[in-house]
Amino acid sequence: MAGCNQFMALIARKFITTDYLIFKKIIRKTSTFMNLSKDVIIYENKTRSSKLMSMLGVFGFGQWCMSIYMSQTLLYHMPAFFSWIPPEKNLEQKDNKLPRADLKYRIGFSFLAALASTGVLGSLIIFNLRSVSSITLLKGGKDVMIKTFTPFGKYFTVICELENISAVQHRTAIVSQIPLKIKGRRFHFLMDKSGEFTQPTLYDKTVGIKRTFT
């Protein structure tokens, strides 16, 4: 009887020791990123340079200036170039020239031109500010620094808590860009998959997790 008890105690001790070692190994793996001794870059996009993104900003601003000039021209000089556009009343018509369009049509076309160009400029600025250049897990593992581009050739930096970032799609998904949602900020941050995941395992355990915000 005593031998049986000793055998059972030995088996129990073995299982307890094995479970403890497995649990300790899991804890060590999951807590590695929580005890970072220095900042670690986990994603970096070298295919998109600040110069390239600033060129997009220059293009957007250039087309906006041209469209505003065109909008002003339409407001003061737009002719009634279609038959359904009524000409301005009480205006002396000159030979071989189209009469100037009615005021409400000139205002409408001018407003549409300005609105369209402003929309293009705003979209390009938002695209720059939401295109991720690099992601760095800061010392301690609780905060993340995200660098994006600006239309002026510089970088825009966002620092937030790790628990406030959610990856909409997994790193292995067949997509060209991975959207990241940051709590309290509008629009998704876009990670181009042509960039390099310098620490893929660390990314999957930190930023790459899909979280639900309340």
PDB file of C-alpha atoms in Angstrom:
ATOM      1  CA  MET A   1       0.000   0.000   0.000  1.00  0.00           C
ATOM      2  CA  ALA A   2       2.831   2.345   0.893  1.00  0.00           C
ATOM      3  CA  GLY A   3       4.555   1.560  -2.406  1.00  0.00           C
ATOM      4  CA  CYS A   4       1.374   2.376  -4.323  1.00  0.00           C
ATOM      5  CA  ASN A   5       1.054   5.728  -2.557  1.00  0.00           C
ATOM      6  CA  GLN A   6       4.659   6.572  -3.330  1.00  0.00           C
ATOM      7  CA  PHE A   7       4.118   5.671  -6.988  1.00  0.00           C
ATOM      8  CA  MET A   8       1.005   7.861  -7.222  1.00  0.00           C
ATOM      9  CA  ALA A   9       2.811  10.733  -5.519  1.00  0.00           C
ATOM     10  CA  LEU A  10       5.688  10.404  -7.996  1.00  0.00           C
ATOM     11  CA  ILE A  11       3.298  10.472 -10.975  1.00  0.00           C
ATOM     12  CA  ALA A  12       1.445  13.476  -9.573  1.00  0.00           C
ATOM     13  CA  ARG A  13       4.709  15.319  -8.946  1.00  0.00           C
ATOM     14  CA  LYS A  14       5.820  14.618 -12.495  1.00  0.00           C
ATOM     15  CA  PHE A  15       2.615  15.977 -14.031  1.00  0.00           C
ATOM     16  CA  ILE A  16       2.634  19.021 -11.767  1.00  0.00           C
ATOM     17  CA  THR A  17       6.245  19.755 -12.686  1.00  0.00           C
ATOM     18  CA  THR A  18       5.530  19.321 -16.409  1.00  0.00           C
ATOM     19  CA  ASP A  19       2.463  21.575 -16.273  1.00  0.00           C
ATOM     20  CA  TYR A  20       4.408  24.190 -14.350  1.00  0.00           C
ATOM     21  CA  LEU A  21       7.222  24.209 -16.903  1.00  0.00           C
ATOM     22  CA  ILE A  22       4.755  24.510 -19.788  1.00  0.00           C
ATOM     23  CA  PHE A  23       2.904  27.328 -18.031  1.00  0.00           C
ATOM     24  CA  LYS A  24       6.189  29.084 -17.266  1.00  0.00           C
ATOM     25  CA  LYS A  25       7.242  28.796 -20.906  1.00  0.00           C
ATOM     26  CA  ILE A  26       3.950  30.262 -22.099  1.00  0.00           C
ATOM     27  CA  ILE A  27       4.196  33.149 -19.652  1.00  0.00           C
ATOM     28  CA  ARG A  28       7.764  33.830 -20.750  1.00  0.00           C
ATOM     29  CA  LYS A  29       6.756  33.931 -24.409  1.00  0.00           C
ATOM     30  CA  THR A  30       3.715  36.140 -23.926  1.00  0.00           C
ATOM     31  CA  SER A  31       5.437  38.541 -21.563  1.00  0.00           C
ATOM     32  CA  THR A  32       8.568  39.080 -23.626  1.00  0.00           C
ATOM     33  CA  PHE A  33       7.165  42.105 -25.403  1.00  0.00           C
ATOM     34  CA  MET A  34       5.938  43.539 -22.098  1.00  0.00           C
ATOM     35  CA  ASN A  35       9.502  43.829 -20.786  1.00  0.00           C
ATOM     36  CA  LEU A  36      11.294  45.427 -23.704  1.00  0.00           C
ATOM     37  CA  SER A  37      14.516  47.085 -22.648  1.00  0.00           C
ATOM     38  CA  LYS A  38      14.555  49.345 -25.717  1.00  0.00           C
ATOM     39  CA  ASP A  39      12.411  50.518 -28.618  1.00  0.00           C
ATOM     40  CA  VAL A  40      11.901  47.872 -31.312  1.00  0.00           C
ATOM     41  CA  ILE A  41      10.874  48.593 -34.913  1.00  0.00           C
ATOM     42  CA  ILE A  42       8.388  45.905 -35.935  1.00  0.00           C
ATOM     43  CA  TYR A  43       7.392  47.306 -39.333  1.00  0.00           C
ATOM     44  CA  GLU A  44       9.104  49.596 -41.818  1.00  0.00           C
ATOM     45  CA  ASN A  45       8.093  50.700 -45.297  1.00  0.00           C
ATOM     46  CA  LYS A  46      11.038  51.786 -47.441  1.00  0.00           C
ATOM     47  CA  THR A  47       9.181  51.631 -50.761  1.00  0.00           C
ATOM     48  CA  ARG A  48       7.368  54.881 -49.994  1.00  0.00           C
ATOM     49  CA  SER A  49       9.726  57.748 -49.355  1.00  0.00           C
ATOM     50  CA  SER A  50       8.858  61.107 -47.865  1.00  0.00           C
ATOM     51  CA  LYS A  51       9.843  62.759 -51.163  1.00  0.00           C
ATOM     52  CA  LEU A  52       7.386  60.628 -53.120  1.00  0.00           C
ATOM     53  CA  MET A  53       4.561  61.381 -50.706  1.00  0.00           C
ATOM     54  CA  SER A  54       5.405  65.084 -50.696  1.00  0.00           C
ATOM     55  CA  MET A  55       5.156  65.053 -54.503  1.00  0.00           C
ATOM     56  CA  LEU A  56       1.578  63.858 -54.127  1.00  0.00           C
ATOM     57  CA  GLY A  57       0.959  66.769 -51.791  1.00  0.00           C
ATOM     58  CA  VAL A  58       2.479  69.231 -54.270  1.00  0.00           C
ATOM     59  CA  PHE A  59       0.318  67.784 -57.042  1.00  0.00           C
ATOM     60  CA  GLY A  60      -2.801  68.114 -54.896  1.00  0.00           C
ATOM     61  CA  PHE A  61      -2.017  71.704 -53.953  1.00  0.00           C
ATOM     62  CA  GLY A  62      -1.170  72.582 -57.573  1.00  0.00           C
ATOM     63  CA  GLN A  63      -4.426  71.241 -58.976  1.00  0.00           C
ATOM     64  CA  TRP A  64      -6.308  73.005 -56.181  1.00  0.00           C
ATOM     65  CA  CYS A  65      -4.761  76.380 -57.123  1.00  0.00           C
ATOM     66  CA  MET A  66      -5.594  75.853 -60.801  1.00  0.00           C
ATOM     67  CA  SER A  67      -9.152  74.827 -59.977  1.00  0.00           C
ATOM     68  CA  ILE A  68      -9.685  77.830 -57.713  1.00  0.00           C
ATOM     69  CA  TYR A  69      -8.509  80.094 -60.538  1.00  0.00           C
ATOM     70  CA  MET A  70     -10.865  78.306 -62.930  1.00  0.00           C
ATOM     71  CA  SER A  71     -13.659  78.632 -60.379  1.00  0.00           C
ATOM     72  CA  GLN A  72     -13.130  82.377 -60.191  1.00  0.00           C
ATOM     73  CA  THR A  73     -13.116  82.602 -63.985  1.00  0.00           C
ATOM     74  CA  LEU A  74     -16.391  80.689 -64.184  1.00  0.00           C
ATOM     75  CA  LEU A  75     -17.961  82.960 -61.601  1.00  0.00           C
ATOM     76  CA  TYR A  76     -17.270  86.151 -63.547  1.00  0.00           C
ATOM     77  CA  HIS A  77     -16.990  85.095 -67.189  1.00  0.00           C
ATOM     78  CA  MET A  78     -18.716  81.733 -67.796  1.00  0.00           C
ATOM     79  CA  PRO A  79     -20.651  81.905 -71.082  1.00  0.00           C
ATOM     80  CA  ALA A  80     -23.947  80.179 -71.775  1.00  0.00           C
ATOM     81  CA  PHE A  81     -22.215  77.503 -73.862  1.00  0.00           C
ATOM     82  CA  PHE A  82     -25.202  75.111 -73.749  1.00  0.00           C
ATOM     83  CA  SER A  83     -28.691  75.883 -74.963  1.00  0.00           C
ATOM     84  CA  TRP A  84     -30.195  74.851 -71.626  1.00  0.00           C
ATOM     85  CA  ILE A  85     -28.123  77.492 -69.781  1.00  0.00           C
ATOM     86  CA  PRO A  86     -30.037  80.765 -69.807  1.00  0.00           C
ATOM     87  CA  PRO A  87     -28.053  83.917 -70.590  1.00  0.00           C
ATOM     88  CA  GLU A  88     -27.797  86.760 -68.162  1.00  0.00           C
ATOM     89  CA  LYS A  89     -30.652  89.207 -68.467  1.00  0.00           C
ATOM     90  CA  ASN A  90     -30.230  92.898 -69.231  1.00  0.00           C
ATOM     91  CA  LEU A  91     -26.845  92.264 -70.809  1.00  0.00           C
ATOM     92  CA  GLU A  92     -25.898  93.791 -74.117  1.00  0.00           C
ATOM     93  CA  GLN A  93     -24.878  90.964 -76.434  1.00  0.00           C
ATOM     94  CA  LYS A  94     -21.871  91.485 -78.648  1.00  0.00           C
ATOM     95  CA  ASP A  95     -21.516  90.015 -82.112  1.00  0.00           C
ATOM     96  CA  ASN A  96     -19.901  86.560 -82.482  1.00  0.00           C
ATOM     97  CA  LYS A  97     -19.676  86.110 -78.725  1.00  0.00           C
ATOM     98  CA  LEU A  98     -21.663  83.886 -76.433  1.00  0.00           C
ATOM     99  CA  PRO A  99     -23.616  85.769 -73.796  1.00  0.00           C
ATOM    100  CA  ARG A 100     -22.593  85.404 -70.174  1.00  0.00           C
ATOM    101  CA  ALA A 101     -24.553  82.753 -68.274  1.00  0.00           C
ATOM    102  CA  ASP A 102     -27.127  83.585 -65.664  1.00  0.00           C
ATOM    103  CA  LEU A 103     -25.712  84.328 -62.201  1.00  0.00           C
ATOM    104  CA  LYS A 104     -27.077  81.238 -60.455  1.00  0.00           C
ATOM    105  CA  TYR A 105     -25.467  78.969 -63.081  1.00  0.00           C
ATOM    106  CA  ARG A 106     -22.152  80.754 -62.762  1.00  0.00           C
ATOM    107  CA  ILE A 107     -22.262  80.368 -58.989  1.00  0.00           C
ATOM    108  CA  GLY A 108     -23.210  76.692 -59.295  1.00  0.00           C
ATOM    109  CA  PHE A 109     -20.433  75.751 -61.731  1.00  0.00           C
ATOM    110  CA  SER A 110     -17.902  77.789 -59.770  1.00  0.00           C
ATOM    111  CA  PHE A 111     -18.878  76.063 -56.522  1.00  0.00           C
ATOM    112  CA  LEU A 112     -18.680  72.575 -58.074  1.00  0.00           C
ATOM    113  CA  ALA A 113     -15.195  73.233 -59.468  1.00  0.00           C
ATOM    114  CA  ALA A 114     -13.927  74.476 -56.104  1.00  0.00           C
ATOM    115  CA  LEU A 115     -15.602  71.620 -54.215  1.00  0.00           C
ATOM    116  CA  ALA A 116     -14.137  68.908 -56.479  1.00  0.00           C
ATOM    117  CA  SER A 117     -10.582  70.255 -56.270  1.00  0.00           C
ATOM    118  CA  THR A 118     -10.823  70.705 -52.500  1.00  0.00           C
ATOM    119  CA  GLY A 119     -12.034  67.115 -52.183  1.00  0.00           C
ATOM    120  CA  VAL A 120      -9.036  65.833 -54.165  1.00  0.00           C
ATOM    121  CA  LEU A 121      -6.631  67.890 -52.052  1.00  0.00           C
ATOM    122  CA  GLY A 122      -8.224  66.720 -48.802  1.00  0.00           C
ATOM    123  CA  SER A 123      -8.128  63.072 -49.909  1.00  0.00           C
ATOM    124  CA  LEU A 124      -4.415  63.286 -50.740  1.00  0.00           C
ATOM    125  CA  ILE A 125      -3.630  64.914 -47.386  1.00  0.00           C
ATOM    126  CA  ILE A 126      -5.566  62.228 -45.493  1.00  0.00           C
ATOM    127  CA  PHE A 127      -3.863  59.505 -47.547  1.00  0.00           C
ATOM    128  CA  ASN A 128      -0.457  60.909 -46.590  1.00  0.00           C
ATOM    129  CA  LEU A 129      -1.318  61.206 -42.908  1.00  0.00           C
ATOM    130  CA  ARG A 130      -2.685  57.646 -42.797  1.00  0.00           C
ATOM    131  CA  SER A 131       0.043  55.887 -44.832  1.00  0.00           C
ATOM    132  CA  VAL A 132       2.279  54.109 -42.337  1.00  0.00           C
ATOM    133  CA  SER A 133       6.025  54.591 -42.679  1.00  0.00           C
ATOM    134  CA  SER A 134       7.074  52.597 -39.606  1.00  0.00           C
ATOM    135  CA  ILE A 135       5.709  51.067 -36.403  1.00  0.00           C
ATOM    136  CA  THR A 136       7.822  50.962 -33.259  1.00  0.00           C
ATOM    137  CA  LEU A 137       7.006  49.123 -30.047  1.00  0.00           C
ATOM    138  CA  LEU A 138       8.316  51.420 -27.353  1.00  0.00           C
ATOM    139  CA  LYS A 139      10.342  50.451 -24.313  1.00  0.00           C
ATOM    140  CA  GLY A 140       8.206  48.530 -21.847  1.00  0.00           C
ATOM    141  CA  GLY A 141       5.903  47.144 -24.541  1.00  0.00           C
ATOM    142  CA  LYS A 142       2.807  49.092 -23.532  1.00  0.00           C
ATOM    143  CA  ASP A 143       2.946  51.934 -26.060  1.00  0.00           C
ATOM    144  CA  VAL A 144       3.307  52.043 -29.838  1.00  0.00           C
ATOM    145  CA  MET A 145       4.703  54.795 -32.041  1.00  0.00           C
ATOM    146  CA  ILE A 146       3.365  55.022 -35.592  1.00  0.00           C
ATOM    147  CA  LYS A 147       5.077  57.249 -38.142  1.00  0.00           C
ATOM    148  CA  THR A 148       3.176  58.448 -41.196  1.00  0.00           C
ATOM    149  CA  PHE A 149       3.881  60.958 -43.949  1.00  0.00           C
ATOM    150  CA  THR A 150       2.909  64.591 -44.414  1.00  0.00           C
ATOM    151  CA  PRO A 151       2.440  66.565 -47.646  1.00  0.00           C
ATOM    152  CA  PHE A 152       5.537  68.617 -46.774  1.00  0.00           C
ATOM    153  CA  GLY A 153       8.160  65.859 -46.810  1.00  0.00           C
ATOM    154  CA  LYS A 154       8.260  65.341 -43.049  1.00  0.00           C
ATOM    155  CA  TYR A 155       6.882  62.647 -40.763  1.00  0.00           C
ATOM    156  CA  PHE A 156       3.804  62.709 -38.567  1.00  0.00           C
ATOM    157  CA  THR A 157       4.080  60.740 -35.313  1.00  0.00           C
ATOM    158  CA  VAL A 158       1.267  59.110 -33.355  1.00  0.00           C
ATOM    159  CA  ILE A 159       1.893  57.490 -29.957  1.00  0.00           C
ATOM    160  CA  CYS A 160      -0.874  55.443 -28.374  1.00  0.00           C
ATOM    161  CA  GLU A 161      -1.373  52.545 -25.994  1.00  0.00           C
ATOM    162  CA  LEU A 162      -1.088  49.057 -27.435  1.00  0.00           C
ATOM    163  CA  GLU A 163      -4.578  48.108 -26.266  1.00  0.00           C
ATOM    164  CA  ASN A 164      -6.026  50.939 -28.371  1.00  0.00           C
ATOM    165  CA  ILE A 165      -4.796  49.492 -31.695  1.00  0.00           C
ATOM    166  CA  SER A 166      -6.698  46.900 -33.686  1.00  0.00           C
ATOM    167  CA  ALA A 167      -5.576  45.199 -36.892  1.00  0.00           C
ATOM    168  CA  VAL A 168      -8.587  44.839 -39.166  1.00  0.00           C
ATOM    169  CA  GLN A 169      -6.902  42.008 -41.087  1.00  0.00           C
ATOM    170  CA  HIS A 170      -4.146  39.541 -40.304  1.00  0.00           C
ATOM    171  CA  ARG A 171      -0.619  39.917 -41.608  1.00  0.00           C
ATOM    172  CA  THR A 172      -0.982  36.825 -43.815  1.00  0.00           C
ATOM    173  CA  ALA A 173      -4.200  38.001 -45.482  1.00  0.00           C
ATOM    174  CA  ILE A 174      -4.096  38.289 -49.266  1.00  0.00           C
ATOM    175  CA  VAL A 175      -4.445  42.058 -49.444  1.00  0.00           C
ATOM    176  CA  SER A 176      -2.210  44.881 -50.600  1.00  0.00           C
ATOM    177  CA  GLN A 177      -2.733  46.976 -47.465  1.00  0.00           C
ATOM    178  CA  ILE A 178      -3.574  46.157 -43.862  1.00  0.00           C
ATOM    179  CA  PRO A 179      -5.889  48.664 -42.165  1.00  0.00           C
ATOM    180  CA  LEU A 180      -5.167  49.567 -38.540  1.00  0.00           C
ATOM    181  CA  LYS A 181      -7.830  51.111 -36.347  1.00  0.00           C
ATOM    182  CA  ILE A 182      -6.741  53.401 -33.504  1.00  0.00           C
ATOM    183  CA  LYS A 183      -9.316  54.155 -30.856  1.00  0.00           C
ATOM    184  CA  GLY A 184     -10.405  57.782 -30.870  1.00  0.00           C
ATOM    185  CA  ARG A 185      -9.074  58.570 -34.367  1.00  0.00           C
ATOM    186  CA  ARG A 186     -10.972  58.796 -37.615  1.00  0.00           C
ATOM    187  CA  PHE A 187      -9.977  56.847 -40.700  1.00  0.00           C
ATOM    188  CA  HIS A 188      -7.824  53.726 -40.739  1.00  0.00           C
ATOM    189  CA  PHE A 189      -4.038  53.758 -40.846  1.00  0.00           C
ATOM    190  CA  LEU A 190      -2.830  51.817 -43.897  1.00  0.00           C
ATOM    191  CA  MET A 191       0.139  49.445 -43.806  1.00  0.00           C
ATOM    192  CA  ASP A 192       1.457  48.566 -47.248  1.00  0.00           C
ATOM    193  CA  LYS A 193       2.401  44.880 -47.375  1.00  0.00           C
ATOM    194  CA  SER A 194       5.302  45.734 -49.655  1.00  0.00           C
ATOM    195  CA  GLY A 195       6.964  47.015 -46.491  1.00  0.00           C
ATOM    196  CA  GLU A 196       9.048  44.796 -44.211  1.00  0.00           C
ATOM    197  CA  PHE A 197       7.839  43.187 -40.989  1.00  0.00           C
ATOM    198  CA  THR A 198      11.163  43.271 -39.168  1.00  0.00           C
ATOM    199  CA  GLN A 199       9.710  41.437 -36.150  1.00  0.00           C
ATOM    200  CA  PRO A 200       6.782  39.395 -37.526  1.00  0.00           C
ATOM    201  CA  THR A 201       6.200  37.307 -34.384  1.00  0.00           C
ATOM    202  CA  LEU A 202       6.294  40.348 -32.147  1.00  0.00           C
ATOM    203  CA  TYR A 203       3.931  42.155 -34.517  1.00  0.00           C
ATOM    204  CA  ASP A 204       1.429  39.275 -34.439  1.00  0.00           C
ATOM    205  CA  LYS A 205       1.389  39.295 -30.625  1.00  0.00           C
ATOM    206  CA  THR A 206       1.041  43.053 -30.261  1.00  0.00           C
ATOM    207  CA  VAL A 207      -0.177  45.312 -33.060  1.00  0.00           C
ATOM    208  CA  GLY A 208      -1.470  42.493 -35.270  1.00  0.00           C
ATOM    209  CA  ILE A 209      -4.257  41.473 -32.871  1.00  0.00           C
ATOM    210  CA  LYS A 210      -7.855  42.300 -33.781  1.00  0.00           C
ATOM    211  CA  ARG A 211      -9.387  44.073 -30.796  1.00  0.00           C
ATOM    212  CA  THR A 212     -12.928  45.217 -30.087  1.00  0.00           C
ATOM    213  CA  PHE A 213     -13.376  48.738 -28.758  1.00  0.00           C
ATOM    214  CA  THR A 214     -16.279  49.741 -26.557  1.00  0.00           C
TER     215      THR A 214
END
